[in-house]
């Protein structure tokens, strides 16, 4: 068994393996970091695009919804025409609020349509960009 | 830290980092450099979590050590030289340094991973006990204990 002092000298003088090809190593690292930066920038751009689409869909939907609400309020209630002979309170209730129910489903369909339209526009722009590249 | 600052930091620290990994990987340069690259990519991705009050080299070494441990779990065992090979290289003079270094290398290879890493960081890379504790995510008392145990084991295995 060796002594402490001898072990210290051995550890201090041990020729540790040195790394080589520093330039190649740094070059490889730079390429990797470039790929990461590209992916980050692309992701950021996609998020911004998605936010813009959401704002547009919200804006158009709100305007269309308000427009439809005004029309619905302006129209006469169909209850006077359709309630002839009906005594059920539930049916009468539904008929009274039929314009609003109709308006609600139209709003959902309109919203879905706007989002699909904007998404398709985005897809077409991407497809054209890929084609031209 | 910006990308340029990160690159500057890496240029200063990459030699020590790669040397440490080369020792842990027992001379396998390709694997050591692969782990080093993975370490630096992880560090770049975690730049927003880097505390500029702490030393960059300690932070990088910590990521390197964890990456090495993950790599070791996934990969097969590293081959290390048989003891018989050291005997065949023994010089006639018992004080021959090459033989001593080979004995040291083999004794180190037989140590538990944590003790070997602690000895490498302290004696070959010059880290202090508190820095080693940060790198290996242990207490300073545990690091001191590993250093002591590692030394005892080396003294026992290396012939006089």
GROMACS .gro file of C-alpha atoms in nm:
model
  293
    1UNK     CA    1   0.000   0.000   0.000
    2UNK     CA    2   0.141   0.338  -0.099
    3UNK     CA    3   0.163   0.639   0.128
    4UNK     CA    4  -0.046   0.957   0.118
    5UNK     CA    5   0.243   1.170  -0.009
    6UNK     CA    6   0.320   0.930  -0.291
    7UNK     CA    7  -0.045   0.915  -0.394
    8UNK     CA    8  -0.063   1.297  -0.396
    9UNK     CA    9   0.243   1.312  -0.622
   10UNK     CA   10   0.100   1.046  -0.851
   11UNK     CA   11  -0.234   1.227  -0.881
   12UNK     CA   12  -0.063   1.562  -0.937
   13UNK     CA   13   0.165   1.428  -1.212
   14UNK     CA   14  -0.089   1.204  -1.388
   15UNK     CA   15  -0.100   1.296  -1.761
   16UNK     CA   16  -0.468   1.363  -1.819
   17UNK     CA   17  -0.597   1.300  -2.172
   18UNK     CA   18  -0.645   1.633  -2.348
   19UNK     CA   19  -0.928   1.693  -2.596
   20UNK     CA   20  -0.842   1.765  -2.962
   21UNK     CA   21  -0.994   1.939  -3.265
   22UNK     CA   22  -1.132   2.238  -3.082
   23UNK     CA   23  -1.224   2.417  -3.408
   24UNK     CA   24  -1.425   2.122  -3.539
   25UNK     CA   25  -1.599   2.087  -3.204
   26UNK     CA   26  -1.697   2.455  -3.196
   27UNK     CA   27  -1.811   2.443  -3.559
   28UNK     CA   28  -2.039   2.145  -3.487
   29UNK     CA   29  -2.178   2.325  -3.184
   30UNK     CA   30  -2.247   2.642  -3.388
   31UNK     CA   31  -2.445   2.433  -3.643
   32UNK     CA   32  -2.653   2.283  -3.362
   33UNK     CA   33  -2.719   2.624  -3.209
   34UNK     CA   34  -2.818   2.760  -3.553
   35UNK     CA   35  -3.076   2.479  -3.585
   36UNK     CA   36  -3.215   2.559  -3.238
   37UNK     CA   37  -3.241   2.932  -3.319
   38UNK     CA   38  -3.418   2.855  -3.647
   39UNK     CA   39  -3.670   2.625  -3.473
   40UNK     CA   40  -3.735   2.889  -3.202
   41UNK     CA   41  -3.789   3.166  -3.458
   42UNK     CA   42  -4.025   2.947  -3.663
   43UNK     CA   43  -4.226   2.853  -3.354
   44UNK     CA   44  -4.250   3.219  -3.250
   45UNK     CA   45  -4.372   3.319  -3.597
   46UNK     CA   46  -4.634   3.041  -3.595
   47UNK     CA   47  -4.761   3.150  -3.252
   48UNK     CA   48  -4.793   3.512  -3.372
   49UNK     CA   49  -4.982   3.395  -3.682
   50UNK     CA   50  -5.221   3.187  -3.470
   51UNK     CA   51  -5.285   3.486  -3.240
   52UNK     CA   52  -5.359   3.713  -3.537
   53UNK     CA   53  -5.605   3.456  -3.677
   54UNK     CA   54  -5.780   3.431  -3.340
   55UNK     CA   55  -5.813   3.812  -3.319
   56UNK     CA   56  -5.955   3.829  -3.673
   57UNK     CA   57  -6.203   3.547  -3.606
   58UNK     CA   58  -6.315   3.716  -3.284
   59UNK     CA   59  -6.355   4.053  -3.453
   60UNK     CA   60  -6.550   3.921  -3.753
   61UNK     CA   61  -6.761   3.696  -3.532
   62UNK     CA   62  -6.853   3.983  -3.300
   63UNK     CA   63  -6.954   4.210  -3.586
   64UNK     CA   64  -7.156   3.935  -3.759
   65UNK     CA   65  -7.316   3.839  -3.428
   66UNK     CA   66  -7.421   4.196  -3.349
   67UNK     CA   67  -7.564   4.230  -3.698
   68UNK     CA   68  -7.767   3.913  -3.660
   69UNK     CA   69  -7.885   4.017  -3.314
   70UNK     CA   70  -8.016   4.346  -3.453
   71UNK     CA   71  -8.201   4.161  -3.731
   72UNK     CA   72  -8.347   3.912  -3.483
   73UNK     CA   73  -8.469   4.187  -3.252
   74UNK     CA   74  -8.619   4.381  -3.541
   75UNK     CA   75  -8.816   4.082  -3.675
   76UNK     CA   76  -9.166   4.019  -3.536
   77UNK     CA   77  -9.202   3.725  -3.302
   78UNK     CA   78  -9.344   3.420  -3.484
   79UNK     CA   79  -9.552   3.327  -3.182
   80UNK     CA   80  -9.850   3.523  -3.303
   81UNK     CA   81  -9.850   3.327  -3.630
   82UNK     CA   82  -9.758   2.980  -3.500
   83UNK     CA   83  -9.923   2.969  -3.155
   84UNK     CA   84 -10.266   2.915  -3.300
   85UNK     CA   85 -10.416   2.614  -3.121
   86UNK     CA   86 -10.105   2.532  -2.907
   87UNK     CA   87 -10.152   2.529  -2.529
   88UNK     CA   88  -9.821   2.368  -2.411
   89UNK     CA   89  -9.623   2.621  -2.208
   90UNK     CA   90  -9.292   2.464  -2.313
   91UNK     CA   91  -9.378   2.488  -2.682
   92UNK     CA   92  -9.496   2.847  -2.635
   93UNK     CA   93  -9.171   2.928  -2.450
   94UNK     CA   94  -8.960   2.775  -2.727
   95UNK     CA   95  -9.153   2.955  -2.998
   96UNK     CA   96  -9.114   3.286  -2.818
   97UNK     CA   97  -8.736   3.245  -2.802
   98UNK     CA   98  -8.696   3.070  -3.136
   99UNK     CA   99  -8.521   3.365  -3.306
  100UNK     CA  100  -8.253   3.371  -3.034
  101UNK     CA  101  -8.197   2.995  -3.049
  102UNK     CA  102  -8.171   3.017  -3.426
  103UNK     CA  103  -7.933   3.310  -3.392
  104UNK     CA  104  -7.713   3.117  -3.147
  105UNK     CA  105  -7.668   2.822  -3.384
  106UNK     CA  106  -7.608   3.055  -3.678
  107UNK     CA  107  -7.339   3.233  -3.474
  108UNK     CA  108  -7.163   2.903  -3.401
  109UNK     CA  109  -7.174   2.803  -3.768
  110UNK     CA  110  -7.052   3.146  -3.875
  111UNK     CA  111  -6.764   3.138  -3.624
  112UNK     CA  112  -6.658   2.793  -3.740
  113UNK     CA  113  -6.680   2.906  -4.102
  114UNK     CA  114  -6.463   3.213  -4.039
  115UNK     CA  115  -6.195   3.012  -3.857
  116UNK     CA  116  -6.187   2.747  -4.131
  117UNK     CA  117  -6.167   3.015  -4.398
  118UNK     CA  118  -5.876   3.192  -4.225
  119UNK     CA  119  -5.698   2.859  -4.164
  120UNK     CA  120  -5.736   2.762  -4.528
  121UNK     CA  121  -5.597   3.100  -4.635
  122UNK     CA  122  -5.291   3.035  -4.416
  123UNK     CA  123  -5.245   2.684  -4.558
  124UNK     CA  124  -5.268   2.816  -4.917
  125UNK     CA  125  -5.005   3.083  -4.849
  126UNK     CA  126  -4.771   2.817  -4.703
  127UNK     CA  127  -4.831   2.580  -4.996
  128UNK     CA  128  -4.757   2.860  -5.245
  129UNK     CA  129  -4.440   2.954  -5.054
  130UNK     CA  130  -4.320   2.592  -5.061
  131UNK     CA  131  -4.399   2.565  -5.436
  132UNK     CA  132  -4.214   2.884  -5.522
  133UNK     CA  133  -3.914   2.774  -5.310
  134UNK     CA  134  -2.691   3.572  -2.145
  135UNK     CA  135  -2.693   3.623  -2.522
  136UNK     CA  136  -2.576   3.367  -2.777
  137UNK     CA  137  -2.248   3.553  -2.828
  138UNK     CA  138  -2.180   3.557  -2.453
  139UNK     CA  139  -2.265   3.187  -2.438
  140UNK     CA  140  -2.022   3.107  -2.721
  141UNK     CA  141  -1.747   3.308  -2.548
  142UNK     CA  142  -1.812   3.121  -2.223
  143UNK     CA  143  -1.804   2.788  -2.406
  144UNK     CA  144  -1.474   2.877  -2.577
  145UNK     CA  145  -1.319   2.936  -2.233
  146UNK     CA  146  -1.467   2.629  -2.063
  147UNK     CA  147  -1.492   2.367  -2.337
  148UNK     CA  148  -1.140   2.233  -2.284
  149UNK     CA  149  -1.195   2.154  -1.916
  150UNK     CA  150  -1.543   2.020  -1.984
  151UNK     CA  151  -1.427   1.786  -2.261
  152UNK     CA  152  -1.123   1.675  -2.060
  153UNK     CA  153  -1.349   1.584  -1.766
  154UNK     CA  154  -1.585   1.388  -1.991
  155UNK     CA  155  -1.290   1.221  -2.162
  156UNK     CA  156  -1.169   1.096  -1.824
  157UNK     CA  157  -1.517   0.976  -1.729
  158UNK     CA  158  -1.550   0.801  -2.067
  159UNK     CA  159  -1.205   0.642  -2.021
  160UNK     CA  160  -1.050   0.783  -2.333
  161UNK     CA  161  -1.344   0.733  -2.572
  162UNK     CA  162  -1.311   1.066  -2.757
  163UNK     CA  163  -1.617   1.026  -2.977
  164UNK     CA  164  -1.852   0.951  -2.689
  165UNK     CA  165  -1.697   1.222  -2.472
  166UNK     CA  166  -1.744   1.483  -2.747
  167UNK     CA  167  -2.099   1.364  -2.817
  168UNK     CA  168  -2.187   1.407  -2.451
  169UNK     CA  169  -2.011   1.746  -2.449
  170UNK     CA  170  -2.217   1.860  -2.748
  171UNK     CA  171  -2.537   1.739  -2.583
  172UNK     CA  172  -2.438   1.919  -2.262
  173UNK     CA  173  -2.383   2.250  -2.439
  174UNK     CA  174  -2.711   2.221  -2.633
  175UNK     CA  175  -2.897   2.156  -2.306
  176UNK     CA  176  -2.718   2.452  -2.147
  177UNK     CA  177  -2.817   2.677  -2.442
  178UNK     CA  178  -3.180   2.567  -2.415
  179UNK     CA  179  -3.174   2.637  -2.040
  180UNK     CA  180  -3.003   2.979  -2.065
  181UNK     CA  181  -3.304   3.155  -1.915
  182UNK     CA  182  -3.266   2.941  -1.601
  183UNK     CA  183  -2.895   3.022  -1.561
  184UNK     CA  184  -2.821   3.227  -1.249
  185UNK     CA  185  -2.544   3.472  -1.343
  186UNK     CA  186  -2.434   3.488  -0.983
  187UNK     CA  187  -2.305   3.131  -1.002
  188UNK     CA  188  -1.993   3.028  -1.197
  189UNK     CA  189  -2.057   2.927  -1.557
  190UNK     CA  190  -1.804   2.644  -1.545
  191UNK     CA  191  -1.967   2.485  -1.239
  192UNK     CA  192  -2.309   2.512  -1.405
  193UNK     CA  193  -2.179   2.352  -1.727
  194UNK     CA  194  -2.002   2.076  -1.536
  195UNK     CA  195  -2.322   1.995  -1.348
  196UNK     CA  196  -2.514   1.957  -1.673
  197UNK     CA  197  -2.224   1.754  -1.818
  198UNK     CA  198  -2.219   1.518  -1.522
  199UNK     CA  199  -2.596   1.460  -1.535
  200UNK     CA  200  -2.582   1.409  -1.911
  201UNK     CA  201  -2.299   1.157  -1.866
  202UNK     CA  202  -2.503   0.966  -1.604
  203UNK     CA  203  -2.808   0.956  -1.835
  204UNK     CA  204  -2.590   0.842  -2.121
  205UNK     CA  205  -2.435   0.569  -1.911
  206UNK     CA  206  -2.775   0.435  -1.810
  207UNK     CA  207  -2.874   0.405  -2.176
  208UNK     CA  208  -2.546   0.281  -2.321
  209UNK     CA  209  -2.363  -0.049  -2.268
  210UNK     CA  210  -2.080  -0.065  -2.015
  211UNK     CA  211  -1.748   0.089  -2.113
  212UNK     CA  212  -1.473  -0.155  -2.177
  213UNK     CA  213  -1.173  -0.108  -1.958
  214UNK     CA  214  -0.840  -0.281  -1.968
  215UNK     CA  215  -0.787  -0.604  -1.785
  216UNK     CA  216  -0.553  -0.610  -1.495
  217UNK     CA  217  -0.332  -0.863  -1.679
  218UNK     CA  218  -0.253  -0.602  -1.946
  219UNK     CA  219  -0.096  -0.376  -1.681
  220UNK     CA  220   0.125  -0.664  -1.565
  221UNK     CA  221   0.253  -0.719  -1.917
  222UNK     CA  222   0.349  -0.352  -1.941
  223UNK     CA  223   0.534  -0.350  -1.609
  224UNK     CA  224   0.883  -0.216  -1.647
  225UNK     CA  225   1.184  -0.371  -1.477
  226UNK     CA  226   1.218  -0.064  -1.262
  227UNK     CA  227   0.930  -0.062  -1.009
  228UNK     CA  228   0.947   0.320  -0.994
  229UNK     CA  229   0.865   0.344  -1.369
  230UNK     CA  230   0.603   0.624  -1.395
  231UNK     CA  231   0.419   0.470  -1.690
  232UNK     CA  232   0.346   0.159  -1.491
  233UNK     CA  233   0.242   0.369  -1.191
  234UNK     CA  234   0.004   0.568  -1.405
  235UNK     CA  235  -0.144   0.249  -1.544
  236UNK     CA  236  -0.193   0.118  -1.192
  237UNK     CA  237  -0.358   0.445  -1.097
  238UNK     CA  238  -0.581   0.428  -1.405
  239UNK     CA  239  -0.694   0.076  -1.329
  240UNK     CA  240  -0.746   0.151  -0.961
  241UNK     CA  241  -0.957   0.453  -1.060
  242UNK     CA  242  -1.157   0.240  -1.305
  243UNK     CA  243  -1.251   0.003  -1.025
  244UNK     CA  244  -1.378   0.275  -0.794
  245UNK     CA  245  -1.752   0.341  -0.766
  246UNK     CA  246  -1.871   0.606  -1.014
  247UNK     CA  247  -1.936   0.875  -0.753
  248UNK     CA  248  -1.594   0.839  -0.592
  249UNK     CA  249  -1.415   0.835  -0.926
  250UNK     CA  250  -1.599   1.146  -1.042
  251UNK     CA  251  -1.518   1.326  -0.715
  252UNK     CA  252  -1.147   1.239  -0.740
  253UNK     CA  253  -1.134   1.344  -1.107
  254UNK     CA  254  -1.303   1.678  -1.036
  255UNK     CA  255  -1.078   1.750  -0.739
  256UNK     CA  256  -0.736   1.624  -0.848
  257UNK     CA  257  -0.748   1.652  -1.227
  258UNK     CA  258  -0.977   1.949  -1.276
  259UNK     CA  259  -0.892   2.142  -0.959
  260UNK     CA  260  -1.246   2.199  -0.827
  261UNK     CA  261  -1.302   2.282  -0.463
  262UNK     CA  262  -1.521   2.073  -0.234
  263UNK     CA  263  -1.813   2.320  -0.244
  264UNK     CA  264  -1.800   2.333  -0.624
  265UNK     CA  265  -1.795   1.953  -0.650
  266UNK     CA  266  -2.096   1.944  -0.416
  267UNK     CA  267  -2.286   2.174  -0.657
  268UNK     CA  268  -2.184   1.972  -0.963
  269UNK     CA  269  -2.278   1.633  -0.817
  270UNK     CA  270  -2.580   1.767  -0.627
  271UNK     CA  271  -2.451   1.643  -0.291
  272UNK     CA  272  -2.352   1.790   0.043
  273UNK     CA  273  -1.996   1.903   0.117
  274UNK     CA  274  -1.971   1.637   0.388
  275UNK     CA  275  -2.060   1.368   0.133
  276UNK     CA  276  -1.795   1.499  -0.108
  277UNK     CA  277  -1.528   1.496   0.162
  278UNK     CA  278  -1.628   1.143   0.256
  279UNK     CA  279  -1.602   1.029  -0.107
  280UNK     CA  280  -1.261   1.190  -0.144
  281UNK     CA  281  -1.138   1.017   0.169
  282UNK     CA  282  -1.285   0.679   0.070
  283UNK     CA  283  -1.152   0.713  -0.284
  284UNK     CA  284  -0.803   0.789  -0.161
  285UNK     CA  285  -0.807   0.494   0.082
  286UNK     CA  286  -0.919   0.264  -0.196
  287UNK     CA  287  -0.651   0.391  -0.436
  288UNK     CA  288  -0.379   0.351  -0.173
  289UNK     CA  289  -0.495  -0.002  -0.110
  290UNK     CA  290  -0.501  -0.100  -0.478
  291UNK     CA  291  -0.180   0.063  -0.592
  292UNK     CA  292   0.121  -0.146  -0.507
  293UNK     CA  293   0.413   0.007  -0.323
   0.00000   0.00000   0.00000
